[in-house]
PDB file of C-alpha atoms in Angstrom:
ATOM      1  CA  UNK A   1     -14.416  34.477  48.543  1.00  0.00           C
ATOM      2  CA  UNK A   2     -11.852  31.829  48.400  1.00  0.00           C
ATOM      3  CA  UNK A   3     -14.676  29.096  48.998  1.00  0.00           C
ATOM      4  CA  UNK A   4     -16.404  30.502  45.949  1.00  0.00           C
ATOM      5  CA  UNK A   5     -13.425  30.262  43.801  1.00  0.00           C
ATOM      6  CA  UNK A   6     -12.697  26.919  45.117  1.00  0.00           C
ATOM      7  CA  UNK A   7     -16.670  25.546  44.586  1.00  0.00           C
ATOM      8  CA  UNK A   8     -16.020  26.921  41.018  1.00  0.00           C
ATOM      9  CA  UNK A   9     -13.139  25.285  40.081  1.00  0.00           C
ATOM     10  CA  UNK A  10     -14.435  22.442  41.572  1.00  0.00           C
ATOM     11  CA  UNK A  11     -17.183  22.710  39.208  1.00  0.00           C
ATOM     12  CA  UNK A  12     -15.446  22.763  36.217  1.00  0.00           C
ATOM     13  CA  UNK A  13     -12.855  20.264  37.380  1.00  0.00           C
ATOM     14  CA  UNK A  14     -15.202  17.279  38.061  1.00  0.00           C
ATOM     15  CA  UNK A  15     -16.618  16.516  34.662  1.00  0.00           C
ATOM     16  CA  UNK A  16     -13.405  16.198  33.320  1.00  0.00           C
ATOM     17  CA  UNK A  17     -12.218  13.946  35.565  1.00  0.00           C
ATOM     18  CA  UNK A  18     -15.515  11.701  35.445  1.00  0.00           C
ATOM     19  CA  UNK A  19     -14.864  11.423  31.876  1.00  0.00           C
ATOM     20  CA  UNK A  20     -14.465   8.416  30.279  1.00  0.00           C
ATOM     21  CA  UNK A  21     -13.715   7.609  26.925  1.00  0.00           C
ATOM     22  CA  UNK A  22     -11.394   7.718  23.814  1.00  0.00           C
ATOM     23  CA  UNK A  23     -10.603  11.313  22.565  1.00  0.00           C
ATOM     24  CA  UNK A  24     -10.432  11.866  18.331  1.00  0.00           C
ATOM     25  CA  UNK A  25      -9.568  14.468  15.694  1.00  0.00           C
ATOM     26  CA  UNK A  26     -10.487  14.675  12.176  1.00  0.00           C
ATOM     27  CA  UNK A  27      -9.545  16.163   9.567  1.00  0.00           C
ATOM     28  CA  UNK A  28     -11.555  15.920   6.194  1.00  0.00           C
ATOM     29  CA  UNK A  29     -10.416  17.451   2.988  1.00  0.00           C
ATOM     30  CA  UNK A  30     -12.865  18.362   0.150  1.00  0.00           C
ATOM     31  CA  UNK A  31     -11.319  17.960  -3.668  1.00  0.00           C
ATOM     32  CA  UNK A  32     -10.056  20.926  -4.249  1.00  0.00           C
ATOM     33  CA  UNK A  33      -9.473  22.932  -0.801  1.00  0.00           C
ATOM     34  CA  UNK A  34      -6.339  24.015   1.083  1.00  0.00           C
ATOM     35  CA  UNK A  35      -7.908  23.653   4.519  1.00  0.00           C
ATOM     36  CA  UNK A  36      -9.544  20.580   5.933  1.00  0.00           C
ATOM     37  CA  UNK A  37     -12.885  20.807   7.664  1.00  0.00           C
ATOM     38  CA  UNK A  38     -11.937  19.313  11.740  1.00  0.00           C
ATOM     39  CA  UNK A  39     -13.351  18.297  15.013  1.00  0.00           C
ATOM     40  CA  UNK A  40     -12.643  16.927  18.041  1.00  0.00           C
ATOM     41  CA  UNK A  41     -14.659  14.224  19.391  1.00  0.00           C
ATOM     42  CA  UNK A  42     -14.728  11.757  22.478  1.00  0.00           C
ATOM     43  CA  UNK A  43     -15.975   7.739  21.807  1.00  0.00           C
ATOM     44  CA  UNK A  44     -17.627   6.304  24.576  1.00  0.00           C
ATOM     45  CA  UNK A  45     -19.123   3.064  24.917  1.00  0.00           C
ATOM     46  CA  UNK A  46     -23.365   2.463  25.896  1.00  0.00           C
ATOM     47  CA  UNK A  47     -24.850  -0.362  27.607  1.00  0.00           C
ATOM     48  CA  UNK A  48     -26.981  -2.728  25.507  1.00  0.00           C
ATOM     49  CA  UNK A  49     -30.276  -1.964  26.074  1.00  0.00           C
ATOM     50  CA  UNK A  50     -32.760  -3.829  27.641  1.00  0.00           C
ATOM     51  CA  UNK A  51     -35.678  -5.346  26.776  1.00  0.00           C
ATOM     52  CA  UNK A  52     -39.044  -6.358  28.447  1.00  0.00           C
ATOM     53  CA  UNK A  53     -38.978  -9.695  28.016  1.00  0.00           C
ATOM     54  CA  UNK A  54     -38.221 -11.934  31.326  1.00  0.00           C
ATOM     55  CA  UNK A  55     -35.044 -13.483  29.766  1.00  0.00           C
ATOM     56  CA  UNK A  56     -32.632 -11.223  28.835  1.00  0.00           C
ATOM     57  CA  UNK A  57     -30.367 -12.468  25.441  1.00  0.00           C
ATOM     58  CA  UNK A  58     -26.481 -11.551  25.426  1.00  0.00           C
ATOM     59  CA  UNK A  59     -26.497  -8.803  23.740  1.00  0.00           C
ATOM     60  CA  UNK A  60     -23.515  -6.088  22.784  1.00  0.00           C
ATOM     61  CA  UNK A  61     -23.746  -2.385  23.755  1.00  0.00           C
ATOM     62  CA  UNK A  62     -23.492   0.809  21.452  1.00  0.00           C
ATOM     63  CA  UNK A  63     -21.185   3.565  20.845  1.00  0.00           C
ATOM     64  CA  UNK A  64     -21.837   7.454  21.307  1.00  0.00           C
ATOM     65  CA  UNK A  65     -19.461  10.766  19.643  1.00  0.00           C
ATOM     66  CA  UNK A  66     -19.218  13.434  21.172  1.00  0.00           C
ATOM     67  CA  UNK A  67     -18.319  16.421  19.023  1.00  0.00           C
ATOM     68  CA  UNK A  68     -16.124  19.629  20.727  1.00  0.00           C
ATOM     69  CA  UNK A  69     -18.949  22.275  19.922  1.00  0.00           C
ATOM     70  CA  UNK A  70     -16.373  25.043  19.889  1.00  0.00           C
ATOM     71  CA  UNK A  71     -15.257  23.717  16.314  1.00  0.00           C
ATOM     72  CA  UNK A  72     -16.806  24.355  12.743  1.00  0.00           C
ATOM     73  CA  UNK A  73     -20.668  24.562  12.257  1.00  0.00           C
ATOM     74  CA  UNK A  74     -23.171  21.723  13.202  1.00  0.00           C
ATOM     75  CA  UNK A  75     -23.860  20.675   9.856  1.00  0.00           C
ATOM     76  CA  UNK A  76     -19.988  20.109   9.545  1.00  0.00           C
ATOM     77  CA  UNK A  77     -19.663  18.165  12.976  1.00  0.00           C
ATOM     78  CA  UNK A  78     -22.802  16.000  12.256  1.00  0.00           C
ATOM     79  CA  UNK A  79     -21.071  15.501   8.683  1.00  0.00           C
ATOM     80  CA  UNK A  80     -17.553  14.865  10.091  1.00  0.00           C
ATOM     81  CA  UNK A  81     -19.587  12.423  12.862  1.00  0.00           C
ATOM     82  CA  UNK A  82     -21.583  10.667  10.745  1.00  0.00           C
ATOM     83  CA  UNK A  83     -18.482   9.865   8.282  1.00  0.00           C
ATOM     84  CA  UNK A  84     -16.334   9.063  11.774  1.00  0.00           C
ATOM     85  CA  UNK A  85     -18.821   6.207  12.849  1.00  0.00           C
ATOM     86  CA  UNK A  86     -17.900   4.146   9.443  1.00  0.00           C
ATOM     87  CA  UNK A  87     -14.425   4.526  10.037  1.00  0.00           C
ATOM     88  CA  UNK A  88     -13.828   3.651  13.738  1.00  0.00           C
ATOM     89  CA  UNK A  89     -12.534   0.429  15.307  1.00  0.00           C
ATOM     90  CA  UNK A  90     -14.038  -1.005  19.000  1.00  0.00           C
ATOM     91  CA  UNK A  91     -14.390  -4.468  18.797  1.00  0.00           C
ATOM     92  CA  UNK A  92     -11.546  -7.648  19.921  1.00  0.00           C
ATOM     93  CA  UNK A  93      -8.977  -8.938  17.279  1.00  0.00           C
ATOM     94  CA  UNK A  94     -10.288 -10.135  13.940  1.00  0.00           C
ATOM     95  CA  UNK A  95      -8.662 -12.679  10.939  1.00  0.00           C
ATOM     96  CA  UNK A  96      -8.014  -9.470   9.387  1.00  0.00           C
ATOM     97  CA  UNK A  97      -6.037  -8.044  12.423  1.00  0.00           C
ATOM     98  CA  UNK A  98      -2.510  -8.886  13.471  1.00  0.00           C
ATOM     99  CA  UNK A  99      -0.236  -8.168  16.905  1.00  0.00           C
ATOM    100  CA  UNK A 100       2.352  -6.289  16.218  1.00  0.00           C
ATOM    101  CA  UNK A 101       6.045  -5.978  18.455  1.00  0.00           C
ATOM    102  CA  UNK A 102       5.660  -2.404  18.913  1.00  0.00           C
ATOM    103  CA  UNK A 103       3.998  -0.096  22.280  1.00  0.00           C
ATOM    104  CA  UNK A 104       2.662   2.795  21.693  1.00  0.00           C
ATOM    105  CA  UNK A 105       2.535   5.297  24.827  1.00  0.00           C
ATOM    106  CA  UNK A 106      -0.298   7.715  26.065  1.00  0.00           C
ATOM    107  CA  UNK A 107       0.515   9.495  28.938  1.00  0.00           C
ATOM    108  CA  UNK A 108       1.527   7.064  31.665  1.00  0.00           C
ATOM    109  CA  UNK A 109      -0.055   4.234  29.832  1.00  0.00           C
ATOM    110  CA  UNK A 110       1.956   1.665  27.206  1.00  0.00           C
ATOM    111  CA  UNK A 111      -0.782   0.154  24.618  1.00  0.00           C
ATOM    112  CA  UNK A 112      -0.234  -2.951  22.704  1.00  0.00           C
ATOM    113  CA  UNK A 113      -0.077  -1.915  18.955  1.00  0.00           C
ATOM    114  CA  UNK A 114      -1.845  -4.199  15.984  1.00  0.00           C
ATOM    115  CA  UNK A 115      -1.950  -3.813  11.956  1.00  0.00           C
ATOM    116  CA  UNK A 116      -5.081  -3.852  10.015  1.00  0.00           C
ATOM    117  CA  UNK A 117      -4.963  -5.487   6.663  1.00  0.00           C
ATOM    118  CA  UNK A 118      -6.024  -3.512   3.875  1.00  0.00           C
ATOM    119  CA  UNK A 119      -7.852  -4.892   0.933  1.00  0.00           C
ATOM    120  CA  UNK A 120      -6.558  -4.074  -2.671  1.00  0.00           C
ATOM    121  CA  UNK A 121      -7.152  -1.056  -4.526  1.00  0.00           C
ATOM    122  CA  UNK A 122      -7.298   1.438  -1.727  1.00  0.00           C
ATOM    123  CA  UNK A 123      -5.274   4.042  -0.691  1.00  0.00           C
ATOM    124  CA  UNK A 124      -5.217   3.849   3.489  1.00  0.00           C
ATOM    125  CA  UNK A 125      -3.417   2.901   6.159  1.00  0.00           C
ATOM    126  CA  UNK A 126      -4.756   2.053   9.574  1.00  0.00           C
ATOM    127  CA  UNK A 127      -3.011   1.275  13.382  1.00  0.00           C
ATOM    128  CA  UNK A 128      -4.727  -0.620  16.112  1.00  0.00           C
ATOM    129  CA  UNK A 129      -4.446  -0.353  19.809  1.00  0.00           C
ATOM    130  CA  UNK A 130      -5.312  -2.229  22.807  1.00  0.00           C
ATOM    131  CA  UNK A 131      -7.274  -0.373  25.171  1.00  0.00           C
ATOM    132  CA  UNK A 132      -7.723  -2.962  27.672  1.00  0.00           C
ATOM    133  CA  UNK A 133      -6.908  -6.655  27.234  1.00  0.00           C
ATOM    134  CA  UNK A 134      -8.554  -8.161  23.970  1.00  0.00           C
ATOM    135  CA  UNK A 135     -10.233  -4.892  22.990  1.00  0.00           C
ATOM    136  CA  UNK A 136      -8.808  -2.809  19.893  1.00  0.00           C
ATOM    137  CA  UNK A 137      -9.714   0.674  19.226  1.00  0.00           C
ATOM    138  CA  UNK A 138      -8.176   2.876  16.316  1.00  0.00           C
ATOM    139  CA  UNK A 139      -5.546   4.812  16.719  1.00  0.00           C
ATOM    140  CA  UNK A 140      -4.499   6.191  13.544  1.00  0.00           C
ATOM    141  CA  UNK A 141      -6.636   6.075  10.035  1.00  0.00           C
ATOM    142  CA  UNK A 142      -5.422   7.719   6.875  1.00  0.00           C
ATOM    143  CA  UNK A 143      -6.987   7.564   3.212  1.00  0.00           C
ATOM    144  CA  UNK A 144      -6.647   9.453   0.115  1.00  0.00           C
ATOM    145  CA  UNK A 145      -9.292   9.189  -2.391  1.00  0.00           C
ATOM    146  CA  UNK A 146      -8.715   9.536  -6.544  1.00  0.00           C
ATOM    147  CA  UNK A 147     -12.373   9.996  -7.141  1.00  0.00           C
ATOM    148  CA  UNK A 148     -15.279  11.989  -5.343  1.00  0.00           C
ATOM    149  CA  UNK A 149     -15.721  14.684  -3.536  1.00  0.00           C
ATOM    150  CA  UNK A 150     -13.571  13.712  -0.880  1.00  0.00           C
ATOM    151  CA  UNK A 151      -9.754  13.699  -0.883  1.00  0.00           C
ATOM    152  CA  UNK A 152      -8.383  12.650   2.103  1.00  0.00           C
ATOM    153  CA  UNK A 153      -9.340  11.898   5.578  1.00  0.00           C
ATOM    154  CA  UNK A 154      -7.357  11.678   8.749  1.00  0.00           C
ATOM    155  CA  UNK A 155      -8.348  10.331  11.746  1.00  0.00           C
ATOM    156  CA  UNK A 156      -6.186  10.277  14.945  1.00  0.00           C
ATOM    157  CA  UNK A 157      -6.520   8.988  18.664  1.00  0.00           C
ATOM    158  CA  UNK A 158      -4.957  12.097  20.952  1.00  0.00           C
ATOM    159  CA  UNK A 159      -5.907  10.213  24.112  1.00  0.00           C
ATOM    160  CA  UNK A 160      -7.520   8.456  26.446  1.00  0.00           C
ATOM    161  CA  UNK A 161      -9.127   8.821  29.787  1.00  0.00           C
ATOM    162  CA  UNK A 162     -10.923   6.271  31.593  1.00  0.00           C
ATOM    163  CA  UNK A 163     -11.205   3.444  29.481  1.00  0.00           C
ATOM    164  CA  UNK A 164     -12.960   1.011  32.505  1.00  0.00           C
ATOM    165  CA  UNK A 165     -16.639   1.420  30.760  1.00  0.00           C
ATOM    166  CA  UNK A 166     -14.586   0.420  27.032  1.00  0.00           C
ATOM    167  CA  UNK A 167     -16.220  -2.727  25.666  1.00  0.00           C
ATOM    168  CA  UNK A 168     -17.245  -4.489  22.357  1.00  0.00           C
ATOM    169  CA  UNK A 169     -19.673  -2.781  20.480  1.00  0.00           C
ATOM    170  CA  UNK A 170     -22.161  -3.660  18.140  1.00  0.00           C
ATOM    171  CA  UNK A 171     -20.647  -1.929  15.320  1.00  0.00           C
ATOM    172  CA  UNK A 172     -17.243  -2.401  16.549  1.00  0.00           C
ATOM    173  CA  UNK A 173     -15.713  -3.909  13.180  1.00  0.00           C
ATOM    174  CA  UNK A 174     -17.737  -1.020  11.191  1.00  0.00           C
ATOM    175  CA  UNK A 175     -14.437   0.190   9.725  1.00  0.00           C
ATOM    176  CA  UNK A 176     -13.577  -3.790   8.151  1.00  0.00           C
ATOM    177  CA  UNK A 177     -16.994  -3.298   5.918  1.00  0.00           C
ATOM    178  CA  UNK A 178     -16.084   0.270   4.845  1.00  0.00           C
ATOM    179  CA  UNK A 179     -13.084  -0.326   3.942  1.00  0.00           C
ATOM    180  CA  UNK A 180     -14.607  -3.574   1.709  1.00  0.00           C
ATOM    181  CA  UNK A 181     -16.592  -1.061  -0.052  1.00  0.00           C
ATOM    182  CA  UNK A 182     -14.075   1.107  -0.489  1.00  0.00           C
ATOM    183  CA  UNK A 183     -11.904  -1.379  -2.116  1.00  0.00           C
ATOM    184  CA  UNK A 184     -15.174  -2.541  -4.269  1.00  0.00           C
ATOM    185  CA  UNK A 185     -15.646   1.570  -5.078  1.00  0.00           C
ATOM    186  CA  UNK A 186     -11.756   1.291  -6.483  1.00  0.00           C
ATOM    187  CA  UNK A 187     -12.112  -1.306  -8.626  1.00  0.00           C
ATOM    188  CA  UNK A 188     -15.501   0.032 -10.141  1.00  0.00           C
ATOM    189  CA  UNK A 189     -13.285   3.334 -10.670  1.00  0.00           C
ATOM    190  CA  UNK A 190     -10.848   1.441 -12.317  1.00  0.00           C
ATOM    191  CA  UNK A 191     -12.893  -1.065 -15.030  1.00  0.00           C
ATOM    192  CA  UNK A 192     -14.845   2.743 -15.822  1.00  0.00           C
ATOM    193  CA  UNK A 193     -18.149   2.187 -13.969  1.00  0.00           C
ATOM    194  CA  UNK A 194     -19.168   5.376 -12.711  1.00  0.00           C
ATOM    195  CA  UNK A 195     -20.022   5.268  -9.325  1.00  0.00           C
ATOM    196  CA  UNK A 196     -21.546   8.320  -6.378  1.00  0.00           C
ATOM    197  CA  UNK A 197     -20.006   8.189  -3.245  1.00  0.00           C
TER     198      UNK A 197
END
């Protein structure tokens, strides 16, 4: 009996150590509510795939979320998801980035932290970390919106496990163009163009 009990802890033990990954939260308010819609979700970097061809170009890998299915209905985690991959941040240091003299500490690890600058005209504020050495991830993301159907969104790094498989991605800088258009959705806003987000 205690072999049993021991096979099935073991069994529920392993995949969480084998994990590897940045872990997120979300929060997304709609105008108008109290409560945000949330998840939980774990980054984790893909290899690039390969081609058939006999010579094989550089080429940069992927990312992949993982939503905590225990949260909120599919359509909101593939909502929350799909809004998640514009905002994130896995790629080295850009112009727009900037080292900054403050650690930041996850568990037993001390992380590097780096600012983000923001373009005009939008409400959001955004904190860097290094993960490993030359490779920033977000840590913190907040934006409030005047227009839309959205009002706010918060995004939040609660940890990390093994970040040894971390590397550039493809669409690592995806957050620097959405937060052009968001700057370029402001100032439509503000000269009186309507505009859908």
């Amino acid at each position: 009996m205690r072999s049993l009990a021991l096979l099935f802890l073991l069994a529920f033990s392993l995949p969480v150590c084998a994990q590897e990954g940045l872990r997120y939260r979300m929060q997304l308010w709609m105008r108008g509510d109290a409560q945000p819609l949330e998840t939980q979700f774990r980054l984790q970097a893909t290899p690039a795939t390969r081609t058939q061809n006999k010579v094989q170009k550089p080429r940069m890998g992927g990312w992949r979320l993982e939503a905590d299915r225990s949260q909120g209905t599919a359509y909101a985690q593939a909502m929350l998801l799909g809004r998640a991959e514009r905002l994130l941040y896995l790629a080295g240091p850009s112009p727009q980035t900037r080292r900054e003299p403050i650690i930041l500490r996850f568990g037993n690890r001390s992380l590097p932290v780096w600012s983000l600058e923001m373009p005009a005209g939008i409400h959001a504020s955004t904190v860097l970390v290094e993960v490993a050495p030359k490779l920033l991830a977000l840590c913190d993301l907040s934006a409030r919106f005047e227009q839309g159907d959205v009002a706010r969104i918060e995004l939040h790094l609660e940890g990390l496990d093994s970040t040894t498989g971390l590397i550039p991605t493809e669409a690592g800088m995806t957050l620097l163009s959405t937060l052009r258009s968001m700057a370029q959705e402001a100032q439509q806003e503000a000269s009186g163009t309507v505009t859908v987000r």
